[in-house]
Coordinates of C-alpha atoms and ligand atoms in Angstrom, one line a residue:
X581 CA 203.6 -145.8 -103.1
X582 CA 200.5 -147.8 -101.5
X583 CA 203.0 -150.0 -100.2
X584 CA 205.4 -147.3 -98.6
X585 CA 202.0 -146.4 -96.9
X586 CA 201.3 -149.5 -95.8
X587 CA 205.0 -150.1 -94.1
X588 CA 204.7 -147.3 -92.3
X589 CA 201.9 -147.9 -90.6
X590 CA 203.7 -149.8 -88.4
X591 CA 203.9 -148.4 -84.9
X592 CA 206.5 -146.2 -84.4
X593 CA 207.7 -146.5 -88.3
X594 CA 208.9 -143.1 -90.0
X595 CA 209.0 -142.1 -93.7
X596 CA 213.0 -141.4 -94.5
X597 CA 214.2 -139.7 -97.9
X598 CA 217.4 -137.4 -97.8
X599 CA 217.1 -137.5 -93.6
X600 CA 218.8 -134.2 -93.8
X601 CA 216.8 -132.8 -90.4
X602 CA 215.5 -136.8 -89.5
X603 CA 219.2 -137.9 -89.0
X604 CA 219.9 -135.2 -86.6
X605 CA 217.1 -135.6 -84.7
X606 CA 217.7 -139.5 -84.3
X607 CA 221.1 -138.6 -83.0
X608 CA 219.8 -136.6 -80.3
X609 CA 217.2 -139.4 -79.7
X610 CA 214.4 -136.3 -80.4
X611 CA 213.0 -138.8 -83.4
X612 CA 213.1 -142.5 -81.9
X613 CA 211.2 -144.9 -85.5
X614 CA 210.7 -148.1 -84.6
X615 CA 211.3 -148.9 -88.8
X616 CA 212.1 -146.2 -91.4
X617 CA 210.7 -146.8 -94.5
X618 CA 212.9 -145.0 -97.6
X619 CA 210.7 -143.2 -100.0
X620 CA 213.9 -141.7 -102.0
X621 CA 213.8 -143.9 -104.7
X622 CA 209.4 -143.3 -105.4
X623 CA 208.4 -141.9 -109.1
X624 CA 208.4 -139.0 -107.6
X625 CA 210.2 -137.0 -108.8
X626 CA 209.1 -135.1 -112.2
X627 CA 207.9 -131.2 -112.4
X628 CA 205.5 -131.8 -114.7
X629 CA 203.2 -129.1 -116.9
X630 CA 199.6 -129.1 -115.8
X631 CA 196.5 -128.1 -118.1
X632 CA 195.9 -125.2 -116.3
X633 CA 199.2 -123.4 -116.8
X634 CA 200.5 -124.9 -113.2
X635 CA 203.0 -127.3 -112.3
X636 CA 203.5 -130.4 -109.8
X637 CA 206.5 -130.8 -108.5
X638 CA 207.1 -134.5 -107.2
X639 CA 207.7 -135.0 -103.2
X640 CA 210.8 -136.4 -104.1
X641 CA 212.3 -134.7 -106.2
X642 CA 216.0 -132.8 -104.9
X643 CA 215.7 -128.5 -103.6
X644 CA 218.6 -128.4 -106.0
X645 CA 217.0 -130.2 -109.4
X646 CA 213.4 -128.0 -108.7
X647 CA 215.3 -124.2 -108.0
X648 CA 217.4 -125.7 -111.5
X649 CA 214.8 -126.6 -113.3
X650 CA 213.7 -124.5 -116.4
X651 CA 210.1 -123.8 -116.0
X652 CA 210.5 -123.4 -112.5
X653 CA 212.7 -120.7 -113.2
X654 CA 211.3 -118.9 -115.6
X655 CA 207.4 -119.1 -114.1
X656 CA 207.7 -118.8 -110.5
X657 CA 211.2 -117.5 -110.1
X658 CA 210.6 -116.6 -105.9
X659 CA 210.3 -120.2 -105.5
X660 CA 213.9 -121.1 -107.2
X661 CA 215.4 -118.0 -105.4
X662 CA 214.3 -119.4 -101.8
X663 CA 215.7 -122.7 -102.7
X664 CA 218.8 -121.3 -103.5
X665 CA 218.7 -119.5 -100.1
X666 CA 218.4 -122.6 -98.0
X667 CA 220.7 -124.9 -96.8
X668 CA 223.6 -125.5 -98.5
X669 CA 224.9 -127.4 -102.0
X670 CA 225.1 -130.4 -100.5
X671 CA 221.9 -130.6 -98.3
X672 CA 220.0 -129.0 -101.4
X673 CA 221.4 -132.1 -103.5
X674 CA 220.3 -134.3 -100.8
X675 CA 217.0 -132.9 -99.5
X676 CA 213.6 -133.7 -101.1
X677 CA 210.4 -131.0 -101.0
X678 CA 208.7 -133.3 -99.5
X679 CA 211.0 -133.7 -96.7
X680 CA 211.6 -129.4 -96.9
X681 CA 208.0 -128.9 -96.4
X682 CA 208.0 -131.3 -93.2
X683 CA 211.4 -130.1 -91.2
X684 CA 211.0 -129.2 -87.5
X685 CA 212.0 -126.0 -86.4
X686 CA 215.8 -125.0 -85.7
X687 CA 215.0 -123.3 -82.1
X688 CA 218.1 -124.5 -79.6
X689 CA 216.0 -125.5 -76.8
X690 CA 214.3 -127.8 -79.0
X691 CA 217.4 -129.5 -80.1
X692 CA 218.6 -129.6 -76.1
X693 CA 217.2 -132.4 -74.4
X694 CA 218.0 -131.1 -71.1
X695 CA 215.8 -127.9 -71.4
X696 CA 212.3 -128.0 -71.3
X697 CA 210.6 -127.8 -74.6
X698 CA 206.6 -128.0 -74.9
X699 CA 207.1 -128.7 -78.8
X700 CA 209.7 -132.2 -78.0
X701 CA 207.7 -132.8 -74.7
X702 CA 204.3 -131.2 -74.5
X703 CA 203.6 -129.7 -70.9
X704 CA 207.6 -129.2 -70.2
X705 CA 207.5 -125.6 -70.6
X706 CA 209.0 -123.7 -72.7
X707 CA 213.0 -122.6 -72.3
X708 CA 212.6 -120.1 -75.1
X709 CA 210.2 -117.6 -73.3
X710 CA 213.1 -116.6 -70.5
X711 CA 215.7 -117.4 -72.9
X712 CA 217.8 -117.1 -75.3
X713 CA 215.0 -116.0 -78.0
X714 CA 217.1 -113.8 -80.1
X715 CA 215.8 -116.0 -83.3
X716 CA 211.9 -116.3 -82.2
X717 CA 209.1 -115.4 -83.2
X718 CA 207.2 -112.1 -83.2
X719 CA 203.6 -112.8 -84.9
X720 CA 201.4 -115.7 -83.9
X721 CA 203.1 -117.0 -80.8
X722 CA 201.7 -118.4 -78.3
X723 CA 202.9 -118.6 -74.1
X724 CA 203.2 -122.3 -75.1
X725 CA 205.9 -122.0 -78.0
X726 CA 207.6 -119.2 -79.6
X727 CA 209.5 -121.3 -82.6
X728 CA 209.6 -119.8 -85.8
X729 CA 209.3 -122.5 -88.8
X730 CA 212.7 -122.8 -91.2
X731 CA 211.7 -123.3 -94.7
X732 CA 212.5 -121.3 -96.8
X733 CA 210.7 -122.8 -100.1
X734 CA 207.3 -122.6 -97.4
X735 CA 207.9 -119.0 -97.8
X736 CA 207.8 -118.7 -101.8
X737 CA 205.4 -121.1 -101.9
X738 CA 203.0 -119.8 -99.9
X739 CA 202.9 -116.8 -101.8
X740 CA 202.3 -118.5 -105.1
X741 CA 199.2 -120.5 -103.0
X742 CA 200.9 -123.9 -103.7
X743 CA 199.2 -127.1 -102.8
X744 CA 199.8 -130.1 -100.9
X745 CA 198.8 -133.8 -102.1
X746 CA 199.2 -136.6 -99.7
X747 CA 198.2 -140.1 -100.1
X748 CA 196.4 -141.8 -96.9
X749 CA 196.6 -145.7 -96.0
X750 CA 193.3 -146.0 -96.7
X751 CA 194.1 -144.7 -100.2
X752 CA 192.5 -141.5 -100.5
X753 CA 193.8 -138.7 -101.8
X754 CA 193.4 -134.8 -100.6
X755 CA 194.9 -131.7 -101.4
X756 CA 195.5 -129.0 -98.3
X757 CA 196.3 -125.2 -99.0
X758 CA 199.7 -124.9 -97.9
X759 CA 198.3 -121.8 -95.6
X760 CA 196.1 -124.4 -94.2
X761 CA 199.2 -127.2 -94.0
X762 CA 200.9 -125.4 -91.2
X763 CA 199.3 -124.7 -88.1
X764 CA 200.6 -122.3 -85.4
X765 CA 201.2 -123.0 -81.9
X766 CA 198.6 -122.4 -79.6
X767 CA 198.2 -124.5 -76.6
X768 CA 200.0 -127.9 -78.8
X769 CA 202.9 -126.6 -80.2
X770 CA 204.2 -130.3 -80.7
X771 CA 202.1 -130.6 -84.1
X772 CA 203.3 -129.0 -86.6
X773 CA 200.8 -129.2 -89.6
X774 CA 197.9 -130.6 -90.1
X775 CA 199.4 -134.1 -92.1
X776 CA 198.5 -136.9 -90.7
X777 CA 200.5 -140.1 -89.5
X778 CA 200.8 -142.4 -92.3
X779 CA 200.6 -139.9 -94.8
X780 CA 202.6 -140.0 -97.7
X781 CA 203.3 -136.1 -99.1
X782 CA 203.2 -136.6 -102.9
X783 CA 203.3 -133.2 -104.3
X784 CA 203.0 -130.3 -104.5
X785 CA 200.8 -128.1 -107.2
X786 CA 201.1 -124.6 -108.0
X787 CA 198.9 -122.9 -109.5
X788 CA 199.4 -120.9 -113.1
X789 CA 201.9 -118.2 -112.1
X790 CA 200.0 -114.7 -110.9
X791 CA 200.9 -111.4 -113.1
X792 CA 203.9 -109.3 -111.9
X793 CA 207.3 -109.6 -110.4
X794 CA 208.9 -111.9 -107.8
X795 CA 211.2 -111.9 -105.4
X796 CA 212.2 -113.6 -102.3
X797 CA 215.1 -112.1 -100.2
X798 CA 216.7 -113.9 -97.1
X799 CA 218.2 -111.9 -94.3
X800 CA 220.6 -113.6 -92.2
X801 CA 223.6 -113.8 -89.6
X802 CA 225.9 -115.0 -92.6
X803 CA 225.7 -114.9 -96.4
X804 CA 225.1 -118.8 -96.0
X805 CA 224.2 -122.1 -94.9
X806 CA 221.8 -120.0 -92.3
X807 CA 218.3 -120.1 -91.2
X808 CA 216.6 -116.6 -91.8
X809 CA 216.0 -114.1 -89.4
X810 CA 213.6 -112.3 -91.5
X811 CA 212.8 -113.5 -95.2
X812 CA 209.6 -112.2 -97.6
X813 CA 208.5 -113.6 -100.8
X814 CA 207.0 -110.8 -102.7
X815 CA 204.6 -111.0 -105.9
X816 CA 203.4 -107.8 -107.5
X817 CA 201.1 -106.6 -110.9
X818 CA 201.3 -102.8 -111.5
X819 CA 199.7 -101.0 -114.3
X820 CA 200.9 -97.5 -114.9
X821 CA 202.9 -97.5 -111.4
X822 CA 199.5 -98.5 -109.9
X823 CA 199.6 -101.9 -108.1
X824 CA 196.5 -104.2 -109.2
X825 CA 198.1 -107.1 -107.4
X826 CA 199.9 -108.2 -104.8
X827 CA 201.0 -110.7 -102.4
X828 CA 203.2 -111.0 -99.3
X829 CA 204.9 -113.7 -97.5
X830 CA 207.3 -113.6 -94.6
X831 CA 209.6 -116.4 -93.4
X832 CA 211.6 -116.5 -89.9
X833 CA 209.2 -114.3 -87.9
X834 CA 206.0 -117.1 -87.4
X835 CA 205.6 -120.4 -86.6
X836 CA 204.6 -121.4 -89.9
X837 CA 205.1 -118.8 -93.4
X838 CA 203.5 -115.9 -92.6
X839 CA 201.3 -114.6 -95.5
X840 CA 199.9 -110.9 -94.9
X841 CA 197.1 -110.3 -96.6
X842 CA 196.7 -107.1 -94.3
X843 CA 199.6 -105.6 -96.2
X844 CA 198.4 -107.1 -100.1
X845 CA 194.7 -105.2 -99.3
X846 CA 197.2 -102.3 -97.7
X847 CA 199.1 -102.0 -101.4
X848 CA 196.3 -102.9 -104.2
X849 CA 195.4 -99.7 -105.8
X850 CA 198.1 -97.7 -104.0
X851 CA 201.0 -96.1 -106.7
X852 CA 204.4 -98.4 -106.1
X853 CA 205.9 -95.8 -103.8
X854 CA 208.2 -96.6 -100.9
X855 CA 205.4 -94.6 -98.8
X856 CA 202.9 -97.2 -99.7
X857 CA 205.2 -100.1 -98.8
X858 CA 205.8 -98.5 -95.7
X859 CA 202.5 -98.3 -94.9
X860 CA 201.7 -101.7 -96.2
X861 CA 204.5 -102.9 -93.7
X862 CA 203.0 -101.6 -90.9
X863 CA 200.0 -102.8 -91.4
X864 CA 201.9 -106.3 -91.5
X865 CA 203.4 -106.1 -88.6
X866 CA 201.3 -104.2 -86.3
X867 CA 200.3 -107.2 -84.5
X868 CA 203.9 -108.1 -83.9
X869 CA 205.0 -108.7 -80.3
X870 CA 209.2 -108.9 -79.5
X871 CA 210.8 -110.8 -76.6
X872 CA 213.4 -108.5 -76.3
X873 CA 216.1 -110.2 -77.8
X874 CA 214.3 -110.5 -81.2
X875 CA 212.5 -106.8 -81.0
X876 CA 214.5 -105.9 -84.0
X877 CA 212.6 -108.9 -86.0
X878 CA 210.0 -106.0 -86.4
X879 CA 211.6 -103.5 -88.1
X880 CA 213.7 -105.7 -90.1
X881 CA 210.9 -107.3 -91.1
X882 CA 209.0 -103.9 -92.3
X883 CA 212.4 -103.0 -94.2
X884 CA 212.8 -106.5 -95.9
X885 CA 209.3 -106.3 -97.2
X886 CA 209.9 -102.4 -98.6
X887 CA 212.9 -103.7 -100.3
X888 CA 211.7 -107.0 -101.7
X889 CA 208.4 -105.0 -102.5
X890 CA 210.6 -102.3 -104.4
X891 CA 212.8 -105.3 -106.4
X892 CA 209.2 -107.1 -107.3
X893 CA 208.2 -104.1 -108.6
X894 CA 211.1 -103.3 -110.9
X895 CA 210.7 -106.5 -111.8
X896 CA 207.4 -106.4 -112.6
X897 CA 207.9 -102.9 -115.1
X898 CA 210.9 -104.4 -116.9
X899 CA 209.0 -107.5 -118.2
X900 CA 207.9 -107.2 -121.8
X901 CA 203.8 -106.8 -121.5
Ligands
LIG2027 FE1 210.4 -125.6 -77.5 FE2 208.9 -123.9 -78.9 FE3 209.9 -123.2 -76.6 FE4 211.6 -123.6 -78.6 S1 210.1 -122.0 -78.5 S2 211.8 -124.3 -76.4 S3 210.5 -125.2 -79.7 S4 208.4 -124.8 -76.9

């Protein structure tokens, strides 16, 4: 792994693993590496049980074998459900977490090089805002960027509080909150997250599952092999109908997951109603602001979360206590 490190520190040098967004992006000359470096083949791929009742997942190992795998499935089911939802077969085969976590955003403009794009060319302006903006977002823009971030497995994981481990050249080791990985626009909407060049993701921990039901749910143009328009991953305790915990994600909507913890103060102690999931999704999205196109990002995304909120719920009251 030190090694891998090490090669890439080359100028110009990228990391490559499945290249399932890296490959487009050299064909359109958006990604020029001097040198790729191929980290598919690192021991990096186990989900391994941790002391604390968590996993790690390995950077490298496939969307497909992680949504598959056993534990995975049976702890943190959101998280397998969102890989399911992405991509397709193939790119899931194909496609490491670690590469998932890192994938640029699928706005057109970006992908155009003859439009201007602050996020591929900081300072060009953004095509988006007078656009075509149907797919945008509508929380946490900025006048600089309006891209929403694609992940789906972001999404799940962000509601189970997942961490990231990277590995630095100079050998050190640090963990990030994945709420803390991504970053939103602001005035430098070409960076992403806050990883740094060189770094090597490793994996990625979760934490012992919380109580309750999950769910994610995707909404999208076509039943597959889409990018959301709207997605939530929902997690949610009740006792007696009473909800003692929650938590709330959106995907599709932000330029990196969204997680509301507006609406999880807006349900705890509330009964699991569809009034209080109403009222919890306004609360998410009352700082929401539409570009016309995608206006109806709002209420979709206040209807996804009632459903997904509902599901979770059921969910939740059908497990054996
Ligand atoms: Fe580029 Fe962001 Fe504007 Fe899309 S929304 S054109 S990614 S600056």
């Amino acid at each position: 792994m030190q090694a891998a490190v090490a090669a890439v520190s080359r100028t110009g040098a990228k990391f490559i693993s499945g290249g399932t967004n890296l490959l487009d992006l050299m064909k359109l000359e958006i990604e020029r590496p001097t040198h790729l470096v191929d980290i598919s083949r690192l021991p990096l791929k186990q989900v391994d049980d941790l002391p604390d009742g968590g996993i790690r997942i390995g950077a490298q190992a496939a969307n497909s074998a992680v949504a598959a795998h056993a534990r995975v499935r049976a702890l943190y089911p959101a998280l397998s459900e969102a890989l399911l939802a992405g991509a397709s077969g193939q790119l899931r085969n194909k496609a490491s977490i670690g590469g998932n976590l890192l994938q640029r955003t699928r706005c057109p403009y970006f992908y155009d090089t003859a439009a201007a794009c602050n996020k591929r060319d900081p300072g060009a302006g953004c095509a988006a805002l007078g656009g075509f903006n149907r797919i945008h977002a509508v929380l946490g823009a900025s006048d600089a960027c309006i891209a929403t971030h694609p992940s789906d497995m972001a999404v799940a994981m962000s509601a189970l509080e997942a961490r990231i481990e990277l590995l630095s050249r100079d050998r050190s080791t640090r963990c990030v909150a994945i709420d803390d990985f991504y970053r939103l626009p602001g005035s430098t909407p070409h960076i992403d997250t806050v990883w740094q060049p060189g770094e090597l993701i490793t994996a990625v921990i979760l934490p012992p599952p919380p109580p309750g039901g999950q769910r994610y749910r995707k909404v999208r143009d076509r039943a597959s092999y889409e990018f959301a328009l709207v997605s939530v991953a929902a997690v949610i305790a009740t006792d007696r109908e009473t909800i003692t915990a929650a938590r709330v994600a959106f995907g599709g909507v932000a330029h990196k997951p969204w997680r509301s913890f507006e609406a999880e103060a807006a349900l705890r102690g509330r009964l699991a109603t569809l009034t209080t999931y109403e009222a919890a999704a306004d609360v998410a999205m009352r700082s929401a602001v539409g570009r016309g196109q995608n206006d109806f990002k709002i209420v979709l995304a206040k209807r996804t979360l009632c459903r997904t909120l509902a599901d979770a719920a059921q969910i939740a009251a059908e497990r054996p206590s």
